[in-house]
PDB file of C-alpha atoms and ligand atoms in Angstrom:
ATOM      1  CA  UNK A 249       7.701 -11.055 -17.190  1.00 95.00           C
ATOM      2  CA  UNK A 250       8.494  -7.981 -15.061  1.00 98.00           C
ATOM      3  CA  UNK A 251       6.850  -8.301 -11.653  1.00 98.00           C
ATOM      4  CA  UNK A 252       6.695  -5.562  -9.006  1.00 98.00           C
ATOM      5  CA  UNK A 253       5.632  -5.740  -5.394  1.00 98.00           C
ATOM      6  CA  UNK A 254       3.762  -2.773  -3.844  1.00 98.00           C
ATOM      7  CA  UNK A 255       4.079  -3.358  -0.105  1.00 98.00           C
ATOM      8  CA  UNK A 256       2.253  -1.583   2.691  1.00 97.00           C
ATOM      9  CA  UNK A 257      -0.078  -1.779   5.643  1.00 97.00           C
ATOM     10  CA  UNK A 258      -3.071  -0.488   3.669  1.00 98.00           C
ATOM     11  CA  UNK A 259      -4.987   0.114   6.903  1.00 98.00           C
ATOM     12  CA  UNK A 260      -7.062   1.056   4.974  1.00 98.00           C
ATOM     13  CA  UNK A 261      -6.451   1.519   1.231  1.00 98.00           C
ATOM     14  CA  UNK A 262      -6.660   5.188   0.160  1.00 98.00           C
ATOM     15  CA  UNK A 263      -6.926   6.908  -3.222  1.00 98.00           C
ATOM     16  CA  UNK A 264      -3.208   7.704  -2.856  1.00 97.00           C
ATOM     17  CA  UNK A 265      -2.439   3.971  -2.779  1.00 98.00           C
ATOM     18  CA  UNK A 266      -4.790   3.319  -5.698  1.00 98.00           C
ATOM     19  CA  UNK A 267      -2.976   5.988  -7.741  1.00 97.00           C
ATOM     20  CA  UNK A 268       0.467   4.438  -7.126  1.00 98.00           C
ATOM     21  CA  UNK A 269      -0.795   0.905  -7.843  1.00 98.00           C
ATOM     22  CA  UNK A 270      -2.498   2.059 -11.069  1.00 98.00           C
ATOM     23  CA  UNK A 271       0.683   3.713 -12.253  1.00 98.00           C
ATOM     24  CA  UNK A 272       2.810   0.695 -11.331  1.00 98.00           C
ATOM     25  CA  UNK A 273       0.394  -1.539 -13.252  1.00 98.00           C
ATOM     26  CA  UNK A 274       1.071   0.535 -16.391  1.00 98.00           C
ATOM     27  CA  UNK A 275       4.837   0.042 -16.078  1.00 98.00           C
ATOM     28  CA  UNK A 276       5.060  -3.597 -14.965  1.00 98.00           C
ATOM     29  CA  UNK A 277       3.545  -6.770 -16.434  1.00 98.00           C
ATOM     30  CA  UNK A 278       2.274  -7.821 -13.037  1.00 98.00           C
ATOM     31  CA  UNK A 279       1.899  -5.967  -9.731  1.00 98.00           C
ATOM     32  CA  UNK A 280       1.470  -7.754  -6.446  1.00 98.00           C
ATOM     33  CA  UNK A 281      -0.064  -5.623  -3.718  1.00 98.00           C
ATOM     34  CA  UNK A 282       1.522  -7.131  -0.619  1.00 98.00           C
ATOM     35  CA  UNK A 283      -0.316  -6.434   2.618  1.00 98.00           C
ATOM     36  CA  UNK A 284       2.034  -6.538   5.559  1.00 96.00           C
ATOM     37  CA  UNK A 285       1.144  -8.599   8.591  1.00 92.00           C
ATOM     38  CA  UNK A 286       3.017  -6.791  11.345  1.00 87.00           C
ATOM     39  CA  UNK A 287       2.585  -8.443  14.767  1.00 84.00           C
ATOM     40  CA  UNK A 288       3.885  -5.256  16.452  1.00 88.00           C
ATOM     41  CA  UNK A 289       1.072  -3.084  15.078  1.00 87.00           C
ATOM     42  CA  UNK A 290      -2.593  -3.115  15.992  1.00 92.00           C
ATOM     43  CA  UNK A 291      -4.415  -2.333  12.748  1.00 95.00           C
ATOM     44  CA  UNK A 292      -7.961  -0.981  12.578  1.00 97.00           C
ATOM     45  CA  UNK A 293      -8.883  -3.533   9.915  1.00 97.00           C
ATOM     46  CA  UNK A 294      -8.033  -7.226   9.999  1.00 96.00           C
ATOM     47  CA  UNK A 295      -5.843  -8.693   7.283  1.00 96.00           C
ATOM     48  CA  UNK A 296      -8.906 -10.298   5.669  1.00 97.00           C
ATOM     49  CA  UNK A 297     -10.806  -7.003   5.666  1.00 98.00           C
ATOM     50  CA  UNK A 298      -7.866  -5.095   4.186  1.00 98.00           C
ATOM     51  CA  UNK A 299      -7.288  -7.690   1.452  1.00 98.00           C
ATOM     52  CA  UNK A 300     -10.985  -7.815   0.556  1.00 98.00           C
ATOM     53  CA  UNK A 301     -11.281  -4.022   0.273  1.00 98.00           C
ATOM     54  CA  UNK A 302      -8.188  -3.861  -1.963  1.00 98.00           C
ATOM     55  CA  UNK A 303      -9.422  -6.696  -4.200  1.00 98.00           C
ATOM     56  CA  UNK A 304     -12.810  -5.041  -4.623  1.00 98.00           C
ATOM     57  CA  UNK A 305     -11.330  -1.612  -5.299  1.00 98.00           C
ATOM     58  CA  UNK A 306      -8.818  -2.870  -7.867  1.00 98.00           C
ATOM     59  CA  UNK A 307     -10.886  -5.483  -9.658  1.00 96.00           C
ATOM     60  CA  UNK A 308     -10.672  -3.415 -12.862  1.00 96.00           C
ATOM     61  CA  UNK A 309      -6.898  -3.994 -13.048  1.00 97.00           C
ATOM     62  CA  UNK A 310      -6.301  -7.446 -14.578  1.00 97.00           C
ATOM     63  CA  UNK A 311      -2.540  -7.500 -13.909  1.00 98.00           C
ATOM     64  CA  UNK A 312      -2.828  -6.727 -10.181  1.00 98.00           C
ATOM     65  CA  UNK A 313      -2.914  -9.400  -7.482  1.00 98.00           C
ATOM     66  CA  UNK A 314      -3.389  -8.970  -3.746  1.00 98.00           C
ATOM     67  CA  UNK A 315      -1.637 -11.099  -1.127  1.00 97.00           C
ATOM     68  CA  UNK A 316      -0.578 -10.887   2.485  1.00 97.00           C
ATOM     69  CA  UNK A 317       2.969 -11.382   3.693  1.00 96.00           C
ATOM     70  CA  UNK A 318       4.998 -11.362   6.865  1.00 94.00           C
ATOM     71  CA  UNK A 319       8.721 -11.391   7.491  1.00 94.00           C
ATOM     72  CA  UNK A 320      11.344  -9.738   5.317  1.00 96.00           C
ATOM     73  CA  UNK A 321      10.015  -7.900   2.287  1.00 97.00           C
ATOM     74  CA  UNK A 322      13.037  -8.836   0.142  1.00 97.00           C
ATOM     75  CA  UNK A 323      12.536 -12.529   0.905  1.00 97.00           C
ATOM     76  CA  UNK A 324       8.917 -12.220  -0.145  1.00 98.00           C
ATOM     77  CA  UNK A 325       9.852 -10.268  -3.324  1.00 98.00           C
ATOM     78  CA  UNK A 326      12.430 -12.925  -4.269  1.00 97.00           C
ATOM     79  CA  UNK A 327       9.998 -15.741  -3.595  1.00 96.00           C
ATOM     80  CA  UNK A 328       7.423 -14.112  -5.889  1.00 97.00           C
ATOM     81  CA  UNK A 329      10.008 -13.535  -8.639  1.00 97.00           C
ATOM     82  CA  UNK A 330       9.735  -9.739  -8.417  1.00 98.00           C
ATOM     83  CA  UNK A 331      12.454  -7.521  -9.901  1.00 98.00           C
ATOM     84  CA  UNK A 332      11.202  -4.382  -8.153  1.00 98.00           C
ATOM     85  CA  UNK A 333       9.615  -2.974  -5.030  1.00 98.00           C
ATOM     86  CA  UNK A 334       7.458   0.079  -5.760  1.00 98.00           C
ATOM     87  CA  UNK A 335       6.840   2.667  -3.043  1.00 97.00           C
ATOM     88  CA  UNK A 336       5.209   6.081  -3.041  1.00 96.00           C
ATOM     89  CA  UNK A 337       6.787   9.303  -1.798  1.00 95.00           C
ATOM     90  CA  UNK A 338       4.627  12.093  -0.432  1.00 92.00           C
ATOM     91  CA  UNK A 339       6.912  14.509   1.322  1.00 84.00           C
ATOM     92  CA  UNK A 340      10.523  15.053   2.275  1.00 84.00           C
ATOM     93  CA  UNK A 341       9.650  13.486   5.611  1.00 82.00           C
ATOM     94  CA  UNK A 342       9.064  10.149   3.819  1.00 88.00           C
ATOM     95  CA  UNK A 343      12.515  10.326   2.268  1.00 92.00           C
ATOM     96  CA  UNK A 344      14.735   9.606   5.259  1.00 92.00           C
ATOM     97  CA  UNK A 345      13.072   6.370   6.308  1.00 94.00           C
ATOM     98  CA  UNK A 346      12.662   5.227   2.715  1.00 95.00           C
ATOM     99  CA  UNK A 347      16.350   5.839   1.941  1.00 95.00           C
ATOM    100  CA  UNK A 348      17.341   3.734   4.948  1.00 96.00           C
ATOM    101  CA  UNK A 349      14.889   0.972   4.042  1.00 96.00           C
ATOM    102  CA  UNK A 350      15.975   0.907   0.396  1.00 97.00           C
ATOM    103  CA  UNK A 351      19.645   0.768   1.403  1.00 97.00           C
ATOM    104  CA  UNK A 352      19.060  -2.176   3.732  1.00 97.00           C
ATOM    105  CA  UNK A 353      17.017  -3.969   1.085  1.00 97.00           C
ATOM    106  CA  UNK A 354      19.732  -3.390  -1.522  1.00 97.00           C
ATOM    107  CA  UNK A 355      22.323  -4.928   0.822  1.00 98.00           C
ATOM    108  CA  UNK A 356      20.094  -7.948   1.417  1.00 97.00           C
ATOM    109  CA  UNK A 357      18.913  -8.395  -2.171  1.00 97.00           C
ATOM    110  CA  UNK A 358      20.878  -6.374  -4.746  1.00 97.00           C
ATOM    111  CA  UNK A 359      18.869  -7.883  -7.586  1.00 97.00           C
ATOM    112  CA  UNK A 360      15.595  -6.361  -6.337  1.00 98.00           C
ATOM    113  CA  UNK A 361      15.420  -2.672  -7.285  1.00 97.00           C
ATOM    114  CA  UNK A 362      13.404  -0.209  -5.171  1.00 98.00           C
ATOM    115  CA  UNK A 363      11.502   2.288  -7.301  1.00 98.00           C
ATOM    116  CA  UNK A 364       9.788   5.422  -5.978  1.00 97.00           C
ATOM    117  CA  UNK A 365       6.836   7.140  -7.529  1.00 96.00           C
ATOM    118  CA  UNK A 366       5.991  10.703  -6.541  1.00 95.00           C
ATOM    119  CA  UNK A 367       2.501  11.194  -5.200  1.00 92.00           C
ATOM    120  CA  UNK A 368       0.039  12.937  -7.481  1.00 93.00           C
ATOM    121  CA  UNK A 369      -0.688  16.500  -6.301  1.00 91.00           C
ATOM    122  CA  UNK A 370      -4.242  15.573  -5.361  1.00 92.00           C
ATOM    123  CA  UNK A 371      -3.077  12.948  -2.858  1.00 94.00           C
ATOM    124  CA  UNK A 372       0.015  14.483  -1.289  1.00 92.00           C
ATOM    125  CA  UNK A 373      -1.831  15.075   2.001  1.00 92.00           C
ATOM    126  CA  UNK A 374      -3.407  11.650   2.101  1.00 96.00           C
ATOM    127  CA  UNK A 375      -2.467   8.817   4.448  1.00 96.00           C
ATOM    128  CA  UNK A 376      -4.341   5.962   6.084  1.00 97.00           C
ATOM    129  CA  UNK A 377      -3.892   7.711   9.451  1.00 96.00           C
ATOM    130  CA  UNK A 378      -5.519  10.923   8.199  1.00 97.00           C
ATOM    131  CA  UNK A 379      -8.424   8.931   6.779  1.00 98.00           C
ATOM    132  CA  UNK A 380      -8.943   7.055  10.068  1.00 97.00           C
ATOM    133  CA  UNK A 381      -8.830  10.251  12.084  1.00 97.00           C
ATOM    134  CA  UNK A 382     -11.352  12.057   9.859  1.00 97.00           C
ATOM    135  CA  UNK A 383     -13.660   9.016   9.804  1.00 97.00           C
ATOM    136  CA  UNK A 384     -13.470   8.599  13.587  1.00 96.00           C
ATOM    137  CA  UNK A 385     -14.941  12.103  13.971  1.00 95.00           C
ATOM    138  CA  UNK A 386     -17.682  11.412  11.415  1.00 92.00           C
ATOM    139  CA  UNK A 387     -15.920  13.500   8.743  1.00 95.00           C
ATOM    140  CA  UNK A 388     -16.557  12.878   5.065  1.00 96.00           C
ATOM    141  CA  UNK A 389     -13.877  10.612   3.576  1.00 97.00           C
ATOM    142  CA  UNK A 390     -15.624   9.839   0.292  1.00 96.00           C
ATOM    143  CA  UNK A 391     -13.112  11.872  -1.736  1.00 96.00           C
ATOM    144  CA  UNK A 392     -10.148  10.159  -0.032  1.00 98.00           C
ATOM    145  CA  UNK A 393     -10.872   6.449  -0.348  1.00 98.00           C
ATOM    146  CA  UNK A 394     -12.622   3.984  -2.688  1.00 98.00           C
ATOM    147  CA  UNK A 395     -16.373   3.519  -2.109  1.00 98.00           C
ATOM    148  CA  UNK A 396     -16.052   0.140  -0.407  1.00 98.00           C
ATOM    149  CA  UNK A 397     -13.505   1.553   2.060  1.00 98.00           C
ATOM    150  CA  UNK A 398     -15.742   4.520   2.943  1.00 98.00           C
ATOM    151  CA  UNK A 399     -18.566   2.065   3.645  1.00 97.00           C
ATOM    152  CA  UNK A 400     -16.385  -0.143   5.832  1.00 97.00           C
ATOM    153  CA  UNK A 401     -15.089   2.875   7.772  1.00 97.00           C
ATOM    154  CA  UNK A 402     -18.643   3.997   8.464  1.00 96.00           C
ATOM    155  CA  UNK A 403     -19.437   0.511   9.793  1.00 95.00           C
ATOM    156  CA  UNK A 404     -16.273   0.435  11.944  1.00 93.00           C
ATOM    157  CA  UNK A 405     -17.038   3.760  13.550  1.00 92.00           C
ATOM    158  CA  UNK A 406     -20.664   2.809  14.123  1.00 80.00           C
ATOM    159  CA  UNK A 407     -22.451   5.030  11.627  1.00 66.00           C
TER     160      UNK A 407
HETATM  161  P1  ADP B 660       3.697   1.667   5.143  1.00 86.86           P
HETATM  162  O1  ADP B 660       3.303   1.546   6.577  1.00 86.86           O
HETATM  163  O2  ADP B 660       4.584   0.578   4.647  1.00 86.86           O
HETATM  164  O3  ADP B 660       4.194   3.055   4.731  1.00 86.86           O
HETATM  165  P2  ADP B 660       1.223   2.375   3.876  1.00 86.86           P
HETATM  166  O4  ADP B 660       0.022   1.529   3.726  1.00 86.86           O
HETATM  167  O5  ADP B 660       1.100   3.591   4.716  1.00 86.86           O
HETATM  168  O6  ADP B 660       2.337   1.406   4.359  1.00 86.86           O
HETATM  169  O7  ADP B 660       1.722   2.847   2.439  1.00 86.86           O
HETATM  170  C1  ADP B 660       2.043   1.928   1.434  1.00 86.86           C
HETATM  171  C2  ADP B 660       2.788   2.640   0.320  1.00 86.86           C
HETATM  172  O8  ADP B 660       1.947   3.606  -0.297  1.00 86.86           O
HETATM  173  C3  ADP B 660       4.022   3.413   0.784  1.00 86.86           C
HETATM  174  O9  ADP B 660       5.019   3.319  -0.206  1.00 86.86           O
HETATM  175  C4  ADP B 660       3.536   4.825   0.901  1.00 86.86           C
HETATM  176  O10 ADP B 660       4.573   5.766   0.745  1.00 86.86           O
HETATM  177  C5  ADP B 660       2.575   4.868  -0.268  1.00 86.86           C
HETATM  178  N1  ADP B 660       1.540   5.894  -0.098  1.00 86.86           N
HETATM  179  C6  ADP B 660       0.652   6.018   0.901  1.00 86.86           C
HETATM  180  N2  ADP B 660      -0.148   7.094   0.720  1.00 86.86           N
HETATM  181  C7  ADP B 660       0.280   7.692  -0.419  1.00 86.86           C
HETATM  182  C8  ADP B 660      -0.107   8.872  -1.144  1.00 86.86           C
HETATM  183  N3  ADP B 660      -1.100   9.647  -0.715  1.00 86.86           N
HETATM  184  N4  ADP B 660       0.561   9.156  -2.286  1.00 86.86           N
HETATM  185  C9  ADP B 660       1.571   8.367  -2.701  1.00 86.86           C
HETATM  186  N5  ADP B 660       1.994   7.257  -2.073  1.00 86.86           N
HETATM  187  C10 ADP B 660       1.366   6.920  -0.940  1.00 86.86           C
END
């Protein structure tokens, strides 16, 4: 069984993430969406909130699981029996950091391949940060995120 890990902060999940996860789920037998617990970052949504929103938004995909992880991504991927890490690329600016990260991960775990999927044109501008900024100023994010995320953002920003 070919298993892939889609790692990220998902603070919160956007339609860009959903697109990449959907496409990964068509290529791999199982996809694990791995939500990073990073003690150095202060996320808007708690780990539980982020996991719940992802589970609800992706419940139509039977071969997708959602989990949290901390520590080294390659250790987690190995532990879950994954042969690949799937990441999305939006712009050239993503490339430099991703190349460095993929090179380090290859050194640490040569058996885990990093695979990049190009963003779909509709989502190339989309990031969790953009969504949070728009939502914080009461902007309409309904075309950028799944329904449940839009609802949670409205609650967070007191609407
Ligand atoms: P990280 O902090 O690890 O980049 P994110 O939650 O921002 O976590 O993103 C998780 C993954 O989803 C990354 O591989 C990122 O490049 C990808 N991604 C985010 N937004 C988009 C988008 N609009 N189109 C394609 N890929 C995206």
